Each structure stands twice: as C-alpha cells, then as structure tokens.
GROMACS .gro file of C-alpha atoms in nm:
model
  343
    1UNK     CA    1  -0.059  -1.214  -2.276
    2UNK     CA    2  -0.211  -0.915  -2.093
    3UNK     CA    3  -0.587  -0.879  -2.127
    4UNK     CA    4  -0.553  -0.507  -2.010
    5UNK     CA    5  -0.885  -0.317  -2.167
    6UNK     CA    6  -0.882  -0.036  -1.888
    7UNK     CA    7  -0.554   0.143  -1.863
    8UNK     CA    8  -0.665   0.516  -1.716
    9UNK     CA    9  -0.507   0.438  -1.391
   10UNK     CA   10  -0.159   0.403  -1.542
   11UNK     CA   11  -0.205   0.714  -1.744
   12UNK     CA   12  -0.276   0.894  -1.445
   13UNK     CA   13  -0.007   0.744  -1.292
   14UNK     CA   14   0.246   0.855  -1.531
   15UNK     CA   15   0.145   1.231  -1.527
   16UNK     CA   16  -0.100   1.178  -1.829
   17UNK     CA   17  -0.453   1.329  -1.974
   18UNK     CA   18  -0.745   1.075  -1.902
   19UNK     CA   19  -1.086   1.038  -2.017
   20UNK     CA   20  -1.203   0.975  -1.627
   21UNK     CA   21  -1.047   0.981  -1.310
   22UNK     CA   22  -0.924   0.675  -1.225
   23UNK     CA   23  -1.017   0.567  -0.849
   24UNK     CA   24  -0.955   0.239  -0.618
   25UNK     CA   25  -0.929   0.162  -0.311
   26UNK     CA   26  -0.683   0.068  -0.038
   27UNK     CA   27  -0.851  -0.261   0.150
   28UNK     CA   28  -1.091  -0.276  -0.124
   29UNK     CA   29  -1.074  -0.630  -0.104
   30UNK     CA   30  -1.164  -0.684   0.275
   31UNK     CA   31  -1.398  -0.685   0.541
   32UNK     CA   32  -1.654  -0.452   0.409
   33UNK     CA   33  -1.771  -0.757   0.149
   34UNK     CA   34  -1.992  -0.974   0.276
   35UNK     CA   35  -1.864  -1.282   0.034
   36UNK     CA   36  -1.486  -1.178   0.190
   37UNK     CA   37  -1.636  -1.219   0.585
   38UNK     CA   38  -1.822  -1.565   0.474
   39UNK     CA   39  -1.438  -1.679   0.318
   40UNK     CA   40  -1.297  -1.578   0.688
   41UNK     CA   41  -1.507  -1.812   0.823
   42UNK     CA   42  -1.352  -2.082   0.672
   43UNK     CA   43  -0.977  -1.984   0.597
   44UNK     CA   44  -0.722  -1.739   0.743
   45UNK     CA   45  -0.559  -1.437   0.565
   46UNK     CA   46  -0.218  -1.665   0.542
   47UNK     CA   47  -0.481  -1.927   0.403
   48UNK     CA   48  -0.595  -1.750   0.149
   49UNK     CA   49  -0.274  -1.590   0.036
   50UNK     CA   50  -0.126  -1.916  -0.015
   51UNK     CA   51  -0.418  -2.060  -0.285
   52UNK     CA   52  -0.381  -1.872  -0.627
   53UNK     CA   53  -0.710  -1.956  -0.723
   54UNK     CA   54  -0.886  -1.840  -0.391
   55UNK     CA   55  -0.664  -1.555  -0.356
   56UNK     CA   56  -0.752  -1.389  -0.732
   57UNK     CA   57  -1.107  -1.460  -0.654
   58UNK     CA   58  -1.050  -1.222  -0.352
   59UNK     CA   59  -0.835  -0.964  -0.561
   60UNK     CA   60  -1.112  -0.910  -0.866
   61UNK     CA   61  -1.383  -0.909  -0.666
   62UNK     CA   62  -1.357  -0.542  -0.581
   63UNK     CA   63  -1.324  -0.506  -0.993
   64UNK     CA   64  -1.615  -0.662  -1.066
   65UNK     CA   65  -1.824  -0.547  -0.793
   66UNK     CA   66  -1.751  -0.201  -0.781
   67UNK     CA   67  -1.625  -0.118  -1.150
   68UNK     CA   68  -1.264  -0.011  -1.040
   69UNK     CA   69  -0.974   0.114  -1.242
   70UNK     CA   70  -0.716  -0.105  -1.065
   71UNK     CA   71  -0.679  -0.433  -0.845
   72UNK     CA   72  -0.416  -0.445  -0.548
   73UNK     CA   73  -0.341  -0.786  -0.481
   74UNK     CA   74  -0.471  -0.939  -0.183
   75UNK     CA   75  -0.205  -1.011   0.076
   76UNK     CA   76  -0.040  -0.835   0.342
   77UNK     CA   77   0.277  -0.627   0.387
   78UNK     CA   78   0.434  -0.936   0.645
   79UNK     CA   79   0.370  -1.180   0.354
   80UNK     CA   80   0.776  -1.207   0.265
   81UNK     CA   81   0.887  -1.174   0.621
   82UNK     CA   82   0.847  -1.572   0.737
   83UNK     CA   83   1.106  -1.624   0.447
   84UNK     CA   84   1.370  -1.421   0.586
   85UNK     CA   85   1.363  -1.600   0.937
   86UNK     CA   86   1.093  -1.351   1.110
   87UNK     CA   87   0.768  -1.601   1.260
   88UNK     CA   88   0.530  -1.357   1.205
   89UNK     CA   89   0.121  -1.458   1.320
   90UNK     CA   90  -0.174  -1.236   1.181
   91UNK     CA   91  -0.430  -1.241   1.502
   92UNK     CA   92  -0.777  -1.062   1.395
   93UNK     CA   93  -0.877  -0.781   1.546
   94UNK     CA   94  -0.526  -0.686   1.641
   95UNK     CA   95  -0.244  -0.737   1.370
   96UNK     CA   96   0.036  -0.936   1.296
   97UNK     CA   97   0.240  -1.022   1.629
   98UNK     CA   98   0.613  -1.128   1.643
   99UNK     CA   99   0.722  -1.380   1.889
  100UNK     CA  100   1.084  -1.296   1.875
  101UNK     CA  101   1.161  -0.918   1.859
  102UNK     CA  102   1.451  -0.816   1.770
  103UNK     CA  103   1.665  -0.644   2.006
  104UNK     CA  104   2.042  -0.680   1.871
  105UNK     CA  105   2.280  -0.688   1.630
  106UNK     CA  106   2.302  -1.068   1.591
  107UNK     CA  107   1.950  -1.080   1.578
  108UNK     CA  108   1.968  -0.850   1.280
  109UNK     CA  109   2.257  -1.047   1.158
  110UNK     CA  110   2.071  -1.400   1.145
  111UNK     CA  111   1.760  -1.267   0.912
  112UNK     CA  112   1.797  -1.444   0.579
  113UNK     CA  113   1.731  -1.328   0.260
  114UNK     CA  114   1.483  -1.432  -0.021
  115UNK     CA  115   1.456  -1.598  -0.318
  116UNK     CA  116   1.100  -1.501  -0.463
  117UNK     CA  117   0.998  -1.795  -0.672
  118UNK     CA  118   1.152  -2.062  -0.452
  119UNK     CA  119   0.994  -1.906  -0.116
  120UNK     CA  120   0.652  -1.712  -0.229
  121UNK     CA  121   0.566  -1.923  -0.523
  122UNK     CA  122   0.169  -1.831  -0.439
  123UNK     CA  123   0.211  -1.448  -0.445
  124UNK     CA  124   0.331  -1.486  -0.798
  125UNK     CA  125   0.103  -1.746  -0.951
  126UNK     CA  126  -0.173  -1.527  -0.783
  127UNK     CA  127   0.002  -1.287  -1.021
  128UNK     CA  128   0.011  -1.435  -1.310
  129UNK     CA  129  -0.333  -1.652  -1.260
  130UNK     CA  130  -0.459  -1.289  -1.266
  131UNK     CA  131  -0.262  -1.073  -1.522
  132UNK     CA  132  -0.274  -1.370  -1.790
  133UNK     CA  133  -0.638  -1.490  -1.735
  134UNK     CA  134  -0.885  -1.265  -1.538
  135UNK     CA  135  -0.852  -0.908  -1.507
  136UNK     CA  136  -0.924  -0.617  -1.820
  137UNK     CA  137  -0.763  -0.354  -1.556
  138UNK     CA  138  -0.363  -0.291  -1.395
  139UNK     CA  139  -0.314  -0.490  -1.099
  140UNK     CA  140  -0.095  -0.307  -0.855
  141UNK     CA  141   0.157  -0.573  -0.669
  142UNK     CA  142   0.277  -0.437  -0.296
  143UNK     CA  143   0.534  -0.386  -0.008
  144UNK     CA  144   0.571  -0.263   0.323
  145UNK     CA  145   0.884  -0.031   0.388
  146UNK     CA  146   1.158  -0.085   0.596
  147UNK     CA  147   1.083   0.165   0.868
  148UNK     CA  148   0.689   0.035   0.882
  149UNK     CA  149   0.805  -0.339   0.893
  150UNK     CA  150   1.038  -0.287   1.104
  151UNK     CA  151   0.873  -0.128   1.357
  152UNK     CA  152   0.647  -0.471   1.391
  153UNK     CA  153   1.018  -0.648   1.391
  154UNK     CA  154   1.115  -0.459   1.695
  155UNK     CA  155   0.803  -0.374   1.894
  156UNK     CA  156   0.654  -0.729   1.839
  157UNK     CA  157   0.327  -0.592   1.713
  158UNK     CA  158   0.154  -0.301   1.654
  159UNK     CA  159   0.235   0.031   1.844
  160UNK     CA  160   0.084   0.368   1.927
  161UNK     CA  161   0.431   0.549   1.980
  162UNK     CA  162   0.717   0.311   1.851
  163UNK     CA  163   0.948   0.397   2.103
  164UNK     CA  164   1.115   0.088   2.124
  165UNK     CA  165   1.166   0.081   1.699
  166UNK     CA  166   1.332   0.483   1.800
  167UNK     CA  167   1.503   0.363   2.091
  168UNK     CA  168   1.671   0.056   1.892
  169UNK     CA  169   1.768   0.351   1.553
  170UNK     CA  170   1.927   0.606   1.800
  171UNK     CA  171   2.119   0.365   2.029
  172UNK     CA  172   2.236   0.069   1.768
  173UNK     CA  173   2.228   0.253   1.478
  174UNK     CA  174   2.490  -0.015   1.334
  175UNK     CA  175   2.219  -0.301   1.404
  176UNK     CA  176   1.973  -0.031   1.254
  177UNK     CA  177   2.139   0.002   0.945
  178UNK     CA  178   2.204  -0.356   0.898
  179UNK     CA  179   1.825  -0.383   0.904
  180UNK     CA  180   1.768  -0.142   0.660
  181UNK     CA  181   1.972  -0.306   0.410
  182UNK     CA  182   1.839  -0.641   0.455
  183UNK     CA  183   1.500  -0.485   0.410
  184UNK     CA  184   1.568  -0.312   0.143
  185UNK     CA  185   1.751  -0.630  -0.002
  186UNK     CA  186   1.411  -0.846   0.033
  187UNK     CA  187   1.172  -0.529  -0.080
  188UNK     CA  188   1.355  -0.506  -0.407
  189UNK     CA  189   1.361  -0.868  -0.428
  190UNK     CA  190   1.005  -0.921  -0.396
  191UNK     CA  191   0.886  -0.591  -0.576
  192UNK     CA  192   1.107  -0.702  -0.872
  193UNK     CA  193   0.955  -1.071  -0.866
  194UNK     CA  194   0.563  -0.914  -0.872
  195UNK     CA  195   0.696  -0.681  -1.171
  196UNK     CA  196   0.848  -0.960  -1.346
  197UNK     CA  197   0.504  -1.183  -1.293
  198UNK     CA  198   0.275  -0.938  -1.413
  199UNK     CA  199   0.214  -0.646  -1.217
  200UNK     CA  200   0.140  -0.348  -1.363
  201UNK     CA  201   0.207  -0.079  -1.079
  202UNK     CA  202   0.397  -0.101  -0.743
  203UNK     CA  203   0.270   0.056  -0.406
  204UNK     CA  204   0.533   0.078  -0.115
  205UNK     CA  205   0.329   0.115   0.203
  206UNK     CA  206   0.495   0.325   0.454
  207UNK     CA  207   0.243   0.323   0.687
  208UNK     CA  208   0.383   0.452   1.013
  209UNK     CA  209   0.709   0.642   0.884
  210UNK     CA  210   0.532   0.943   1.002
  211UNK     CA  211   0.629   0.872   1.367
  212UNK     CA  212   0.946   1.007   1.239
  213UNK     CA  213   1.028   1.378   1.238
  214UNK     CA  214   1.203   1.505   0.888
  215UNK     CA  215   1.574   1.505   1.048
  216UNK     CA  216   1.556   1.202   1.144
  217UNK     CA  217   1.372   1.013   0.822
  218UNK     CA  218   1.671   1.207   0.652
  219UNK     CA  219   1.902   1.077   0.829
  220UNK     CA  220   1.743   0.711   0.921
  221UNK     CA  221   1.535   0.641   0.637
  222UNK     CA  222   1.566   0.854   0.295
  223UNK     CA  223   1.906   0.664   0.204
  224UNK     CA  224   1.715   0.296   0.221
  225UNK     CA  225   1.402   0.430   0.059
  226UNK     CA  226   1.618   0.625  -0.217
  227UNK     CA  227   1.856   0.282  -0.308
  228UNK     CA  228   1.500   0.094  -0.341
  229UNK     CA  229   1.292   0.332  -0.581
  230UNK     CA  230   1.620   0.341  -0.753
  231UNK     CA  231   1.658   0.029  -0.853
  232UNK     CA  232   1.282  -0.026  -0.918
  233UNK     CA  233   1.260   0.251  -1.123
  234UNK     CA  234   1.432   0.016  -1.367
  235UNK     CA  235   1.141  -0.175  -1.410
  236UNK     CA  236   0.973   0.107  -1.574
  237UNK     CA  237   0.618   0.088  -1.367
  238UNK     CA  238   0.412   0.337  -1.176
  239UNK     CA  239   0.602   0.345  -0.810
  240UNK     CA  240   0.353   0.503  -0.571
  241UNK     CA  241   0.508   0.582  -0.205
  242UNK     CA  242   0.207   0.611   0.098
  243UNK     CA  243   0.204   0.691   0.449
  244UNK     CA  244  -0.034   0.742   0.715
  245UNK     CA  245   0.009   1.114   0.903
  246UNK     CA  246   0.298   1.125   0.723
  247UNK     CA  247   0.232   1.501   0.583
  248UNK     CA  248   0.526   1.648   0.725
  249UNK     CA  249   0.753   1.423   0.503
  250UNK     CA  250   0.587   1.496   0.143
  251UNK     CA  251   0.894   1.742   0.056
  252UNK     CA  252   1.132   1.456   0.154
  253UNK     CA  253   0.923   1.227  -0.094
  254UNK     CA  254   0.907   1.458  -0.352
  255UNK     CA  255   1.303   1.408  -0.421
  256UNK     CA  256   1.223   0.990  -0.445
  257UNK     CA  257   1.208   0.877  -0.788
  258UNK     CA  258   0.834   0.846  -0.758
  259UNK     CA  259   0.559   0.804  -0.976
  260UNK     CA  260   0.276   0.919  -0.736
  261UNK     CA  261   0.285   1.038  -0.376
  262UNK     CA  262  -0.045   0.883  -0.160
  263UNK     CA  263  -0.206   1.116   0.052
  264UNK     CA  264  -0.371   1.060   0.399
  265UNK     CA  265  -0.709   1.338   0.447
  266UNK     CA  266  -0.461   1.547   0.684
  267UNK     CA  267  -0.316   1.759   0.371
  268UNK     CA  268  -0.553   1.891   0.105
  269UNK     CA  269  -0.469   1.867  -0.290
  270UNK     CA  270  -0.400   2.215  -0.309
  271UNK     CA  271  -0.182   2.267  -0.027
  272UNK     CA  272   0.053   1.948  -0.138
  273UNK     CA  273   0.024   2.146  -0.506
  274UNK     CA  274   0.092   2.550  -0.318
  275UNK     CA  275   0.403   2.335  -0.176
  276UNK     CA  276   0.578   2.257  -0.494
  277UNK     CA  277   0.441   1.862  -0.536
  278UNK     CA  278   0.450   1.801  -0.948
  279UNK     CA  279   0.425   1.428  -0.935
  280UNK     CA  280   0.064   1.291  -0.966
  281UNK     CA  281  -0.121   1.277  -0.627
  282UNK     CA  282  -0.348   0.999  -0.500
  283UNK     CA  283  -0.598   1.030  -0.250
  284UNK     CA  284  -0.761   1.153  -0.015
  285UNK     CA  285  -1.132   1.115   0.149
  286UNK     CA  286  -1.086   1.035   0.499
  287UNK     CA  287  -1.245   0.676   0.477
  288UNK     CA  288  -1.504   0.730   0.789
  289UNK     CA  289  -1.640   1.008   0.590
  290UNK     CA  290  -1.820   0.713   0.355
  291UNK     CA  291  -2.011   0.622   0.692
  292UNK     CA  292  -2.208   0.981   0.642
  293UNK     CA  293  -2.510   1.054   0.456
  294UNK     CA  294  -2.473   1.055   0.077
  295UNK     CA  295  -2.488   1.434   0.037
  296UNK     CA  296  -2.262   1.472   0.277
  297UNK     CA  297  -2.004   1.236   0.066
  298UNK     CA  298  -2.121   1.385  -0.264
  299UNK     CA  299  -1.965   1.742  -0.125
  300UNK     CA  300  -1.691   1.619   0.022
  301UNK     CA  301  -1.586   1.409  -0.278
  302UNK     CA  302  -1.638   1.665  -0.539
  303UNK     CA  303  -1.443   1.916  -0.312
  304UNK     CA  304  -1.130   1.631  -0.322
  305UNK     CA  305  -1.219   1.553  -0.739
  306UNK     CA  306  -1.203   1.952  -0.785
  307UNK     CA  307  -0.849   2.007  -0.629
  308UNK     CA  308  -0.719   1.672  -0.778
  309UNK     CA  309  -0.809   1.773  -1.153
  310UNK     CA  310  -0.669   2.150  -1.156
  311UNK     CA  311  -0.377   1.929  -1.321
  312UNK     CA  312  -0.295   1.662  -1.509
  313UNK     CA  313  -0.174   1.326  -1.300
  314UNK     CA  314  -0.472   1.238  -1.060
  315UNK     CA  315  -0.622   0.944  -0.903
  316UNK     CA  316  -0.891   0.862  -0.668
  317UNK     CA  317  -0.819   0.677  -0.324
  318UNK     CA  318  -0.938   0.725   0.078
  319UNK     CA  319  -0.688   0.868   0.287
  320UNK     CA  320  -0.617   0.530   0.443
  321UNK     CA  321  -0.820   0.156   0.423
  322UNK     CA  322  -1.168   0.059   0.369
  323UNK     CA  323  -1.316  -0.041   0.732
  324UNK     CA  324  -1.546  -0.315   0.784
  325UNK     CA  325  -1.850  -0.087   0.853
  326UNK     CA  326  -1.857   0.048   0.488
  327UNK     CA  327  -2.139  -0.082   0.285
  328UNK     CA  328  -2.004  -0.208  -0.026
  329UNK     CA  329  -2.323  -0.029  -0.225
  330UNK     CA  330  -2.158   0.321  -0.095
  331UNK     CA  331  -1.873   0.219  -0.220
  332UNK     CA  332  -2.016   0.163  -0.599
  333UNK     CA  333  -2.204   0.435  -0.571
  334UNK     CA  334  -1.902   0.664  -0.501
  335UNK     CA  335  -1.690   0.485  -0.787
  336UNK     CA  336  -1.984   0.582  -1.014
  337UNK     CA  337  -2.000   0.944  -0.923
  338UNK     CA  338  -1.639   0.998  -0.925
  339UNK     CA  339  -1.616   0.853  -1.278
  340UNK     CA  340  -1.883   1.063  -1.454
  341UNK     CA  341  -1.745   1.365  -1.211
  342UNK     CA  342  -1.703   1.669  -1.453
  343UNK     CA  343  -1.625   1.994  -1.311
   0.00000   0.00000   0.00000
C-alpha cells in the first residue's frame, strides 16, 4: 500500500497546478553527504546497490535531510548491464570501465537479455522496501539510454569525444542497430519491472546523446528512443527524458511521448518555452553555481523559479549532478527557498 502524503512532483509532472514547486535533485543521494562518504568507506556502489535495506537508507536520506518532493533510487545507469553479458567495474574517481569493448557484430550478437526479477532482484526489493514501508513522497526509478550506455559499451569507459561509439554507428550500422534493439529490449524490461514494483516516475538518462548532431540522432537514435517511451507510456507514469549539452536536440524530444524534458543550464526556461516546448520542463541551475555565496544563489535561483512558473508544469532540478563539494546545508537551504518562492 503506498504511503504517498506528498504528491506535487507528479502534478507537476503531468502538466498540473501545484501549491509549491516541486524540486529534487539529480545525485542527491551522493558524495556531498557526509553519512554517504562514511558508507564508502566500508562498501562499494555495487555493494550497496545489492542490500535493499542499505540501499533505501541511501535513497531517503536526501528526503529526510533536505525535505524533497521526490527520491531517485540509488543505483547507477550500468546496474542491468552485467545481466546482459557486459562485465562492467565502477572505479572511483573515474567511472565505470569495460574490459571487453565491443567492436563487432558478433559481439553485439552474444549480449543476452534480461529477466528483471530473476537477475536484479535487489533493485526491486529496494523498490518495494521503499514504496510499501518508508517514503510519504514519489520515488522516481531510472535508466540510461541506449546511445549513453552504449557509448561506455564501445569506448570501454568514459570519453571526451566518442569517436569510437561514431565510428562503430557510421561504419556497422547493422551491428549498430542490433545494439539499439537489444538496449532498448533490456531498458523497457527493466523500466517496466521498477514501474511494476513501485515506482512512481521514470527518468531515462541520456547523458551524452548530445555528442550527436540532430541528423544524425534522427537518423541513429529517435527510432530506439521513440519504440521505448512508447511502450512505457503504457504504464501511465511521469517519463522524463535528460541530457547533458544536449540543447540542440530539445525539438527532436519534444515529438517523444514525454512527460517532462530535463534541462542542462545551457538553455534558459524561456528560450525552450519562445521555441514551442509545451511539456513541463525540469531544471536548470548549473550545479557549481551552489558553490557561490548565498545571494548570489538566491538571484540566480529566483531568476530560474521566475521563467519556470510563467506556466503550469514546472519542477526544480540543477542542470546536471550534485558534486561532492556541495555542502548539504546549501542544499536545504535552497529546497527551503524554492518552496516558499512566490513571485
């Protein structure tokens, strides 16, 4: 039975009239809590991931510290990949790294696919633990998109350029494909499962899509992402799509069946709005901005709260994560002000 007491994010989410604006945070569970670094100590992301009860604890304390309107689950977007064949390791500091790239067809050919509750029990007792016992606001379940995990798939890590995940679309663009749709298999998989345990709202993280120029996500990318928000829309939660410098492709998003598009701080409110964006927006302080002196936040956030309200279907977030150097009292401090904010 849901204990859901707070549901302002969802409203927002859908388009609708709220009392406040909702606001949370991407990486609001993280590095910037002291209790999270002392955990680190002891266990390892994949660690903690794979204990319900240690992995809630991680994904409410952002709730009950900071008084926000919505949990993401704590986990990462390579979570679901060791099930399909990929050996993926998380090294701090760095990212996750890939032993075995993939560089052809066959290896395309030889990723399995993946059966939710048989192979990522954890993610959805974390879930349910969560939804059933602990939290009074939505928790939003995740997953990476195709392009963004694949370009850790091909490049074997993280990348500045993703040449090689380009190369490997433009020259075996019947491996490429292949990819997609195994990708897009598992995503709707796994989105589906979270839904079906208890999640409230779904966030896709396309993180580095925006290495892609609009032909080419047309012609590459917009079929997978289209078949996917397709058949989650079925589900009937908030789907919210977000990139990183990924401005250039808002249009392209805009004809997804979306809930909410997430903004990095490279487009303003009003410029996504001038461009013909109806859906409800979510963003967008750039996070190192929170490092600043509190007037200098105060103006900046009421500039971002002004734009985002001139409309119905509005919620709070940073441009991108929470970094470790952010005191978590800044943090509460800005979820206060943004939730008496009246213009």
């Amino acid at each position: 039975m849901s204990r859901l007491k707070n549901d302002t994010f969802l409203k927002a989410a859908r388009g609708g009239k709220t009392n406040h604006i909702p606001v949370w945070y991407m990486r609001q569970a993280g590095r910037s809590q002291p209790e999270y670094r002392k955990l680190k100590e002891k266990y390892s992301l994949f660690e903690i991931t794979h204990q319900p009860e240690l992995c809630a604890y991680v994904t409410r304390l952002p709730v009950e510290q900071y008084g926000v309107d919505a949990a993401i689950l704590y986990k990462d977007i390579m979570t679901p990949l060791p099930a399909m064949g990929v050996n993926v390791e998380i090294k701090g500091g760095f990212g996750p790294v890939i032993d075995q790239p993939i560089r052809t067809y066959q290896d395309v050919e030889r990723l399995g696919q993946i059966d939710p509750e048989h192979d990522l029990p954890f993610v959805l007792d974390t879930i349910r633990l969560l939804t059933t016992e602990q939290l009074t606001v939505p928790l939003i379940g995740f997953a990476g998109a195709p392009f963004t995990l694949a370009s850790y798939m091909i490049e074997g890590g993280p990348s500045k350029n993703y040449n090689k995940t380009k190369a490997f679309m433009y020259s075996e663009p019947r491996a490429w494909f292949l990819l997609m749709e195994k990708l897009a298999d598992m995503t709707i998989a796994y989105v589906k499962a979270q839904i079906h345990a208890g999640a409230s709202a779904i966030q896709i993280f396309d993180s580095w899509v925006g290495a892609l120029n609009v032909q080419d996500y047309r012609n590459f990318m917009k079929p997978t992402m289209l078949r996917i928000f397709s058949e989650l829309k079925k589900e009937n939660v908030p789907l919210i799509l977000f990139g990183v410098g990924a401005s250039h492709l808002i249009m392209e998003w805009n004809d997804l069946p979306v809930d909410v598009i997430g903004l990095d701080w490279r487009l303003e409110i009003r410029d996504a709005r001038a461009m013909g964006i109806t859906k409800t927006l979510q963003g967008n302080l750039d996070p190192a901005v929170l490092l600043a002196p509190w007037e200098v936040i105060e103006e900046r956030v009421s500039d971002i709260l002004t734009q985002g309200i001139t409309q119905p279907g509005y919620i709070f977030n940073l441009g991108h994560g929470i970094f470790p150097d952010i005191k978590p009292e800044t943090i509460k401090r800005l979820t206060q002000f943004i939730h008496e904010f009246k213009q």
